[in-house]
Amino acid sequence: MPGPLRVCALYPDLMNIYADRGNLTVLERRCSWRGIGFQMSSSGLGEQLDPDAHELFYIGGGQDRDQRLCAQDLIETKRAALHAAAARGALVLGVCGGYQLLGHSYTLDTEEIPGVGLLDVRTVRDDGPRLIGNIAIEVTLDAQRPHVLAGFENHGGRTQLGPGQRPLGRVLKGHGNDGRSGLEGALSANTIGTYLHGPLLPKNVWFADWLIARALGIDPAELAPLQDAIERQTHESARRAAGV
Ligand code: GLN
């Protein structure tokens, strides 16, 4: 049995709106049901990160004021370790505010909050309406057939991808990165950013399994199948909510 999967939640108290912590529970349950060891730790303000101690780093969504605090701490105490972890193949997943902080910057009025720069994206807080609602995107990972991710988005920031930056997916319904480009999220090697809360993984367990497999360095097809009748209904209902 591969594993254990060692997950580090970054700022779980500050970066956790829309119950983003449900994403971590899904990872834990799906590992445990398969007999895969799971270890969860967290890293908050002022705490150092060991780049070799985790296969997956997770950062959820946050209010602007909490994001500001975390952004400063990310730069001061965790930036180098996160880059080292990503370079050795660890996965980094950021949701909404967490996604914004994985990019180069988040600009609020005249203030530019620097991010860790693992994704080539820049986000600007717009005066226009917040981009809110159910969302579904089409995602193609590795050589897999396209899959749908469904969730809920609520962000004031508009995110632009740099010239070589791959999006995570194509918007089927909803706003995505900026409400205009038809693109959602960003994916670079092992770093993934998305605006989908939902929470993301309870509504899309196929993606939870992809993350588990990728973090453990195995093929998703090698994971033992689970009885996913309720999870499939959850996914269908999230898709219906988005109109897909
Ligand atoms: N504060 C950020 C924004 O409004 C992120 C919000 C969130 O994480 N939902 O764009």
PDB file of C-alpha atoms in Angstrom, residues 15-242:
ATOM      1  CA  MET A  15      -7.884  30.729   5.116  1.00  0.00           C
ATOM      2  CA  ASN A  16     -11.023  28.659   5.439  1.00  0.00           C
ATOM      3  CA  ILE A  17     -14.224  30.208   4.174  1.00  0.00           C
ATOM      4  CA  TYR A  18     -17.050  28.167   2.669  1.00  0.00           C
ATOM      5  CA  ALA A  19     -15.883  25.254   4.851  1.00  0.00           C
ATOM      6  CA  ASP A  20     -12.810  24.689   2.701  1.00  0.00           C
ATOM      7  CA  ARG A  21     -11.638  22.325   5.428  1.00  0.00           C
ATOM      8  CA  GLY A  22     -14.169  19.816   4.048  1.00  0.00           C
ATOM      9  CA  ASN A  23     -11.649  19.302   1.257  1.00  0.00           C
ATOM     10  CA  LEU A  24      -9.141  17.966   3.769  1.00  0.00           C
ATOM     11  CA  THR A  25     -11.716  15.664   5.340  1.00  0.00           C
ATOM     12  CA  VAL A  26     -12.421  14.130   1.926  1.00  0.00           C
ATOM     13  CA  LEU A  27      -8.718  13.425   1.387  1.00  0.00           C
ATOM     14  CA  GLU A  28      -8.458  11.847   4.837  1.00  0.00           C
ATOM     15  CA  ARG A  29     -11.596   9.673   4.405  1.00  0.00           C
ATOM     16  CA  ARG A  30     -10.726   8.442   0.927  1.00  0.00           C
ATOM     17  CA  CYS A  31      -7.241   7.455   2.054  1.00  0.00           C
ATOM     18  CA  SER A  32      -8.477   5.798   5.209  1.00  0.00           C
ATOM     19  CA  TRP A  33     -11.231   3.807   3.428  1.00  0.00           C
ATOM     20  CA  ARG A  34      -8.501   2.375   1.224  1.00  0.00           C
ATOM     21  CA  GLY A  35      -6.090   1.622   4.040  1.00  0.00           C
ATOM     22  CA  ILE A  36      -3.706   4.363   2.904  1.00  0.00           C
ATOM     23  CA  GLY A  37      -2.029   6.120   5.837  1.00  0.00           C
ATOM     24  CA  PHE A  38      -2.872   9.794   6.231  1.00  0.00           C
ATOM     25  CA  GLN A  39      -1.115  12.413   8.309  1.00  0.00           C
ATOM     26  CA  MET A  40      -2.398  15.903   8.644  1.00  0.00           C
ATOM     27  CA  SER A  41      -0.555  18.871  10.044  1.00  0.00           C
ATOM     28  CA  SER A  42      -0.946  22.590   9.808  1.00  0.00           C
ATOM     29  CA  SER A  43       1.234  25.636   9.556  1.00  0.00           C
ATOM     30  CA  GLY A  44       0.056  29.018  10.743  1.00  0.00           C
ATOM     31  CA  LEU A  45       1.434  32.520  11.036  1.00  0.00           C
ATOM     32  CA  GLY A  46       5.106  32.558  11.966  1.00  0.00           C
ATOM     33  CA  GLU A  47       5.601  28.785  11.655  1.00  0.00           C
ATOM     34  CA  GLN A  48       8.332  27.376   9.452  1.00  0.00           C
ATOM     35  CA  LEU A  49       7.604  24.743   6.801  1.00  0.00           C
ATOM     36  CA  ASP A  50       9.615  21.599   6.172  1.00  0.00           C
ATOM     37  CA  PRO A  51       9.569  21.136   2.377  1.00  0.00           C
ATOM     38  CA  ASP A  52      10.328  17.412   2.690  1.00  0.00           C
ATOM     39  CA  ALA A  53       7.685  16.573   5.275  1.00  0.00           C
ATOM     40  CA  HIS A  54       4.534  16.702   3.123  1.00  0.00           C
ATOM     41  CA  GLU A  55       3.262  15.417  -0.211  1.00  0.00           C
ATOM     42  CA  LEU A  56       0.450  17.962  -0.439  1.00  0.00           C
ATOM     43  CA  PHE A  57       0.151  21.555   0.753  1.00  0.00           C
ATOM     44  CA  TYR A  58      -3.317  23.098   0.913  1.00  0.00           C
ATOM     45  CA  ILE A  59      -4.429  26.705   1.282  1.00  0.00           C
ATOM     46  CA  GLY A  60      -8.119  27.666   1.273  1.00  0.00           C
ATOM     47  CA  GLY A  61     -10.051  30.848   0.637  1.00  0.00           C
ATOM     48  CA  GLY A  62      -9.988  33.949   2.786  1.00  0.00           C
ATOM     49  CA  GLN A  63     -11.264  37.442   3.338  1.00  0.00           C
ATOM     50  CA  ASP A  64      -9.051  40.249   2.043  1.00  0.00           C
ATOM     51  CA  ARG A  65      -7.874  41.220   5.554  1.00  0.00           C
ATOM     52  CA  ASP A  66      -6.846  37.662   6.448  1.00  0.00           C
ATOM     53  CA  GLN A  67      -5.224  37.229   3.063  1.00  0.00           C
ATOM     54  CA  ARG A  68      -3.060  40.259   3.728  1.00  0.00           C
ATOM     55  CA  LEU A  69      -1.752  38.731   6.964  1.00  0.00           C
ATOM     56  CA  CYS A  70      -1.112  35.372   5.340  1.00  0.00           C
ATOM     57  CA  ALA A  71       0.527  36.861   2.260  1.00  0.00           C
ATOM     58  CA  GLN A  72       3.108  38.638   4.379  1.00  0.00           C
ATOM     59  CA  ASP A  73       3.801  35.483   6.366  1.00  0.00           C
ATOM     60  CA  LEU A  74       3.983  33.341   3.229  1.00  0.00           C
ATOM     61  CA  ILE A  75       6.690  35.570   1.833  1.00  0.00           C
ATOM     62  CA  GLU A  76       8.604  35.902   5.080  1.00  0.00           C
ATOM     63  CA  THR A  77       8.504  32.371   6.481  1.00  0.00           C
ATOM     64  CA  LYS A  78       7.266  29.880   3.876  1.00  0.00           C
ATOM     65  CA  ARG A  79       8.072  31.022   0.345  1.00  0.00           C
ATOM     66  CA  ALA A  80      11.425  29.268  -0.043  1.00  0.00           C
ATOM     67  CA  ALA A  81      10.128  26.038   1.512  1.00  0.00           C
ATOM     68  CA  LEU A  82       7.053  25.971  -0.730  1.00  0.00           C
ATOM     69  CA  HIS A  83       9.204  26.453  -3.821  1.00  0.00           C
ATOM     70  CA  ALA A  84      11.542  23.680  -2.642  1.00  0.00           C
ATOM     71  CA  ALA A  85       8.569  21.378  -1.985  1.00  0.00           C
ATOM     72  CA  ALA A  86       7.064  22.047  -5.417  1.00  0.00           C
ATOM     73  CA  ALA A  87      10.460  21.507  -7.043  1.00  0.00           C
ATOM     74  CA  ARG A  88      10.750  18.059  -5.451  1.00  0.00           C
ATOM     75  CA  GLY A  89       7.269  17.140  -6.739  1.00  0.00           C
ATOM     76  CA  ALA A  90       4.967  17.933  -3.816  1.00  0.00           C
ATOM     77  CA  LEU A  91       1.493  19.129  -4.789  1.00  0.00           C
ATOM     78  CA  VAL A  92       0.331  22.603  -3.842  1.00  0.00           C
ATOM     79  CA  LEU A  93      -3.418  23.322  -4.066  1.00  0.00           C
ATOM     80  CA  GLY A  94      -4.854  26.789  -3.524  1.00  0.00           C
ATOM     81  CA  VAL A  95      -8.559  27.645  -3.479  1.00  0.00           C
ATOM     82  CA  CYS A  96      -9.792  31.170  -4.229  1.00  0.00           C
ATOM     83  CA  GLY A  97      -7.888  33.484  -1.840  1.00  0.00           C
ATOM     84  CA  GLY A  98      -5.276  30.712  -1.573  1.00  0.00           C
ATOM     85  CA  TYR A  99      -5.074  30.548  -5.373  1.00  0.00           C
ATOM     86  CA  GLN A 100      -4.556  34.307  -5.547  1.00  0.00           C
ATOM     87  CA  LEU A 101      -1.672  34.050  -3.060  1.00  0.00           C
ATOM     88  CA  LEU A 102       0.062  31.364  -5.126  1.00  0.00           C
ATOM     89  CA  GLY A 103       0.426  33.896  -7.945  1.00  0.00           C
ATOM     90  CA  HIS A 104       2.734  36.890  -8.220  1.00  0.00           C
ATOM     91  CA  SER A 105       0.451  39.479  -6.680  1.00  0.00           C
ATOM     92  CA  TYR A 106      -2.989  40.497  -5.454  1.00  0.00           C
ATOM     93  CA  THR A 107      -3.661  44.210  -5.975  1.00  0.00           C
ATOM     94  CA  LEU A 108      -6.202  45.960  -3.756  1.00  0.00           C
ATOM     95  CA  ASP A 109      -6.713  49.600  -4.766  1.00  0.00           C
ATOM     96  CA  THR A 110      -3.172  50.974  -4.799  1.00  0.00           C
ATOM     97  CA  GLU A 111      -1.691  48.265  -2.599  1.00  0.00           C
ATOM     98  CA  GLU A 112       0.059  45.346  -4.272  1.00  0.00           C
ATOM     99  CA  ILE A 113       0.234  42.303  -2.007  1.00  0.00           C
ATOM    100  CA  PRO A 114       2.995  39.994  -3.225  1.00  0.00           C
ATOM    101  CA  GLY A 115       2.295  36.270  -3.597  1.00  0.00           C
ATOM    102  CA  VAL A 116       4.632  33.280  -3.602  1.00  0.00           C
ATOM    103  CA  GLY A 117       4.915  33.178  -7.396  1.00  0.00           C
ATOM    104  CA  LEU A 118       4.396  29.456  -7.934  1.00  0.00           C
ATOM    105  CA  LEU A 119       1.799  30.284 -10.575  1.00  0.00           C
ATOM    106  CA  ASP A 120       2.317  32.871 -13.291  1.00  0.00           C
ATOM    107  CA  VAL A 121      -0.852  34.805 -12.485  1.00  0.00           C
ATOM    108  CA  ARG A 122      -1.702  38.261 -11.222  1.00  0.00           C
ATOM    109  CA  THR A 123      -4.950  39.223  -9.510  1.00  0.00           C
ATOM    110  CA  VAL A 124      -6.494  42.664  -9.254  1.00  0.00           C
ATOM    111  CA  ARG A 125      -9.441  43.441  -6.974  1.00  0.00           C
ATOM    112  CA  ASP A 126     -12.063  44.969  -9.228  1.00  0.00           C
ATOM    113  CA  ASP A 127     -14.563  47.693  -8.328  1.00  0.00           C
ATOM    114  CA  GLY A 128     -17.175  45.832 -10.342  1.00  0.00           C
ATOM    115  CA  PRO A 129     -19.520  43.222  -8.939  1.00  0.00           C
ATOM    116  CA  ARG A 130     -18.133  40.198  -7.129  1.00  0.00           C
ATOM    117  CA  LEU A 131     -18.121  37.114  -9.300  1.00  0.00           C
ATOM    118  CA  ILE A 132     -20.518  34.881  -7.412  1.00  0.00           C
ATOM    119  CA  GLY A 133     -22.451  31.723  -8.197  1.00  0.00           C
ATOM    120  CA  ASN A 134     -22.400  28.067  -9.052  1.00  0.00           C
ATOM    121  CA  ILE A 135     -19.716  27.193 -11.560  1.00  0.00           C
ATOM    122  CA  ALA A 136     -18.723  24.201 -13.655  1.00  0.00           C
ATOM    123  CA  ILE A 137     -15.506  23.844 -15.629  1.00  0.00           C
ATOM    124  CA  GLU A 138     -14.073  21.232 -17.961  1.00  0.00           C
ATOM    125  CA  VAL A 139     -10.665  19.953 -16.974  1.00  0.00           C
ATOM    126  CA  THR A 140      -8.238  17.649 -18.751  1.00  0.00           C
ATOM    127  CA  LEU A 141      -5.456  16.339 -16.521  1.00  0.00           C
ATOM    128  CA  ASP A 142      -2.617  14.127 -17.724  1.00  0.00           C
ATOM    129  CA  ALA A 143      -3.905  11.869 -20.474  1.00  0.00           C
ATOM    130  CA  GLN A 144      -7.321  11.544 -18.852  1.00  0.00           C
ATOM    131  CA  ARG A 145     -10.533  12.158 -20.727  1.00  0.00           C
ATOM    132  CA  PRO A 146     -12.080  15.552 -19.885  1.00  0.00           C
ATOM    133  CA  HIS A 147     -13.817  15.723 -16.505  1.00  0.00           C
ATOM    134  CA  VAL A 148     -16.154  18.300 -14.999  1.00  0.00           C
ATOM    135  CA  LEU A 149     -15.386  20.124 -11.767  1.00  0.00           C
ATOM    136  CA  ALA A 150     -18.433  21.767 -10.185  1.00  0.00           C
ATOM    137  CA  GLY A 151     -18.483  24.160  -7.278  1.00  0.00           C
ATOM    138  CA  PHE A 152     -19.252  27.642  -6.097  1.00  0.00           C
ATOM    139  CA  GLU A 153     -17.248  30.831  -6.625  1.00  0.00           C
ATOM    140  CA  ASN A 154     -17.301  34.163  -4.817  1.00  0.00           C
ATOM    141  CA  HIS A 155     -14.435  36.520  -5.524  1.00  0.00           C
ATOM    142  CA  GLY A 156     -13.848  40.198  -6.116  1.00  0.00           C
ATOM    143  CA  GLY A 157     -10.428  39.564  -7.645  1.00  0.00           C
ATOM    144  CA  ARG A 158      -9.932  39.151 -11.398  1.00  0.00           C
ATOM    145  CA  THR A 159      -7.029  36.876 -12.274  1.00  0.00           C
ATOM    146  CA  GLN A 160      -4.961  37.134 -15.451  1.00  0.00           C
ATOM    147  CA  LEU A 161      -2.685  34.339 -16.595  1.00  0.00           C
ATOM    148  CA  GLY A 162       0.853  35.089 -17.734  1.00  0.00           C
ATOM    149  CA  PRO A 163       1.737  34.260 -21.344  1.00  0.00           C
ATOM    150  CA  GLY A 164       2.846  30.661 -20.771  1.00  0.00           C
ATOM    151  CA  GLN A 165       0.514  29.848 -17.906  1.00  0.00           C
ATOM    152  CA  ARG A 166      -1.908  26.978 -18.457  1.00  0.00           C
ATOM    153  CA  PRO A 167      -5.405  27.382 -16.963  1.00  0.00           C
ATOM    154  CA  LEU A 168      -6.851  24.582 -14.871  1.00  0.00           C
ATOM    155  CA  GLY A 169      -9.924  24.404 -17.067  1.00  0.00           C
ATOM    156  CA  ARG A 170     -12.432  25.958 -19.420  1.00  0.00           C
ATOM    157  CA  VAL A 171     -15.563  27.570 -17.985  1.00  0.00           C
ATOM    158  CA  LEU A 172     -18.777  25.746 -18.900  1.00  0.00           C
ATOM    159  CA  LYS A 173     -21.004  27.868 -16.638  1.00  0.00           C
ATOM    160  CA  GLY A 174     -19.978  30.653 -14.290  1.00  0.00           C
ATOM    161  CA  HIS A 175     -17.308  33.359 -14.251  1.00  0.00           C
ATOM    162  CA  GLY A 176     -13.895  31.770 -13.711  1.00  0.00           C
ATOM    163  CA  ASN A 177     -10.678  33.754 -13.531  1.00  0.00           C
ATOM    164  CA  ASP A 178     -11.984  37.110 -14.683  1.00  0.00           C
ATOM    165  CA  GLY A 179     -15.539  36.695 -15.963  1.00  0.00           C
ATOM    166  CA  ARG A 180     -14.400  37.232 -19.556  1.00  0.00           C
ATOM    167  CA  SER A 181     -11.639  34.907 -20.705  1.00  0.00           C
ATOM    168  CA  GLY A 182     -13.590  31.652 -20.335  1.00  0.00           C
ATOM    169  CA  LEU A 183     -10.635  30.282 -18.379  1.00  0.00           C
ATOM    170  CA  GLU A 184     -10.594  29.045 -14.812  1.00  0.00           C
ATOM    171  CA  GLY A 185      -7.758  28.468 -12.395  1.00  0.00           C
ATOM    172  CA  ALA A 186      -4.159  27.691 -13.205  1.00  0.00           C
ATOM    173  CA  LEU A 187      -2.006  24.577 -13.315  1.00  0.00           C
ATOM    174  CA  SER A 188       1.795  24.465 -13.379  1.00  0.00           C
ATOM    175  CA  ALA A 189       3.506  21.100 -12.919  1.00  0.00           C
ATOM    176  CA  ASN A 190       2.394  20.313  -9.358  1.00  0.00           C
ATOM    177  CA  THR A 191       0.765  23.580  -8.368  1.00  0.00           C
ATOM    178  CA  ILE A 192      -2.958  24.067  -8.851  1.00  0.00           C
ATOM    179  CA  GLY A 193      -5.085  27.122  -8.203  1.00  0.00           C
ATOM    180  CA  THR A 194      -8.853  27.371  -8.604  1.00  0.00           C
ATOM    181  CA  TYR A 195     -11.741  29.655  -7.672  1.00  0.00           C
ATOM    182  CA  LEU A 196     -13.974  26.668  -6.961  1.00  0.00           C
ATOM    183  CA  HIS A 197     -15.033  26.350  -3.350  1.00  0.00           C
ATOM    184  CA  GLY A 198     -18.078  24.288  -2.963  1.00  0.00           C
ATOM    185  CA  PRO A 199     -16.335  22.706  -1.123  1.00  0.00           C
ATOM    186  CA  LEU A 200     -14.407  21.500  -4.114  1.00  0.00           C
ATOM    187  CA  LEU A 201     -13.480  17.925  -3.197  1.00  0.00           C
ATOM    188  CA  PRO A 202     -16.762  16.670  -1.656  1.00  0.00           C
ATOM    189  CA  LYS A 203     -18.473  17.682  -4.900  1.00  0.00           C
ATOM    190  CA  ASN A 204     -15.778  16.216  -7.150  1.00  0.00           C
ATOM    191  CA  VAL A 205     -14.309  13.095  -5.596  1.00  0.00           C
ATOM    192  CA  TRP A 206     -12.701  12.096  -8.895  1.00  0.00           C
ATOM    193  CA  PHE A 207     -10.455  15.136  -8.408  1.00  0.00           C
ATOM    194  CA  ALA A 208      -9.727  14.182  -4.787  1.00  0.00           C
ATOM    195  CA  ASP A 209      -8.558  10.788  -6.073  1.00  0.00           C
ATOM    196  CA  TRP A 210      -6.443  12.393  -8.768  1.00  0.00           C
ATOM    197  CA  LEU A 211      -4.748  14.546  -6.103  1.00  0.00           C
ATOM    198  CA  ILE A 212      -4.179  11.558  -3.791  1.00  0.00           C
ATOM    199  CA  ALA A 213      -2.687   9.492  -6.610  1.00  0.00           C
ATOM    200  CA  ARG A 214      -0.551  12.306  -7.935  1.00  0.00           C
ATOM    201  CA  ALA A 215       0.748  13.158  -4.463  1.00  0.00           C
ATOM    202  CA  LEU A 216       1.639   9.504  -3.868  1.00  0.00           C
ATOM    203  CA  GLY A 217       3.227   9.144  -7.302  1.00  0.00           C
ATOM    204  CA  ILE A 218       0.813   6.475  -8.568  1.00  0.00           C
ATOM    205  CA  ASP A 219      -1.794   6.283 -11.328  1.00  0.00           C
ATOM    206  CA  PRO A 220      -5.374   7.135 -10.203  1.00  0.00           C
ATOM    207  CA  ALA A 221      -6.447   3.796 -11.738  1.00  0.00           C
ATOM    208  CA  GLU A 222      -4.302   2.049  -9.108  1.00  0.00           C
ATOM    209  CA  LEU A 223      -6.509   3.367  -6.288  1.00  0.00           C
ATOM    210  CA  ALA A 224      -9.052   0.848  -5.024  1.00  0.00           C
ATOM    211  CA  PRO A 225     -12.566   1.808  -6.149  1.00  0.00           C
ATOM    212  CA  LEU A 226     -14.940   3.042  -3.439  1.00  0.00           C
ATOM    213  CA  GLN A 227     -18.718   2.919  -3.131  1.00  0.00           C
ATOM    214  CA  ASP A 228     -19.379   6.379  -4.490  1.00  0.00           C
ATOM    215  CA  ALA A 229     -23.159   6.384  -5.047  1.00  0.00           C
ATOM    216  CA  ILE A 230     -23.736   9.322  -2.683  1.00  0.00           C
ATOM    217  CA  GLU A 231     -20.657  11.144  -3.962  1.00  0.00           C
ATOM    218  CA  ARG A 232     -21.893  10.758  -7.545  1.00  0.00           C
ATOM    219  CA  GLN A 233     -25.266  12.219  -6.579  1.00  0.00           C
ATOM    220  CA  THR A 234     -23.468  15.100  -4.884  1.00  0.00           C
ATOM    221  CA  HIS A 235     -21.484  15.760  -8.044  1.00  0.00           C
ATOM    222  CA  GLU A 236     -24.600  15.600 -10.233  1.00  0.00           C
ATOM    223  CA  SER A 237     -26.440  17.990  -7.953  1.00  0.00           C
ATOM    224  CA  ALA A 238     -23.522  20.480  -8.035  1.00  0.00           C
ATOM    225  CA  ARG A 239     -23.551  20.260 -11.841  1.00  0.00           C
ATOM    226  CA  ARG A 240     -27.307  20.792 -11.975  1.00  0.00           C
ATOM    227  CA  ALA A 241     -26.940  23.826  -9.696  1.00  0.00           C
ATOM    228  CA  ALA A 242     -24.504  25.263 -12.225  1.00  0.00           C
TER     229      ALA A 242
END
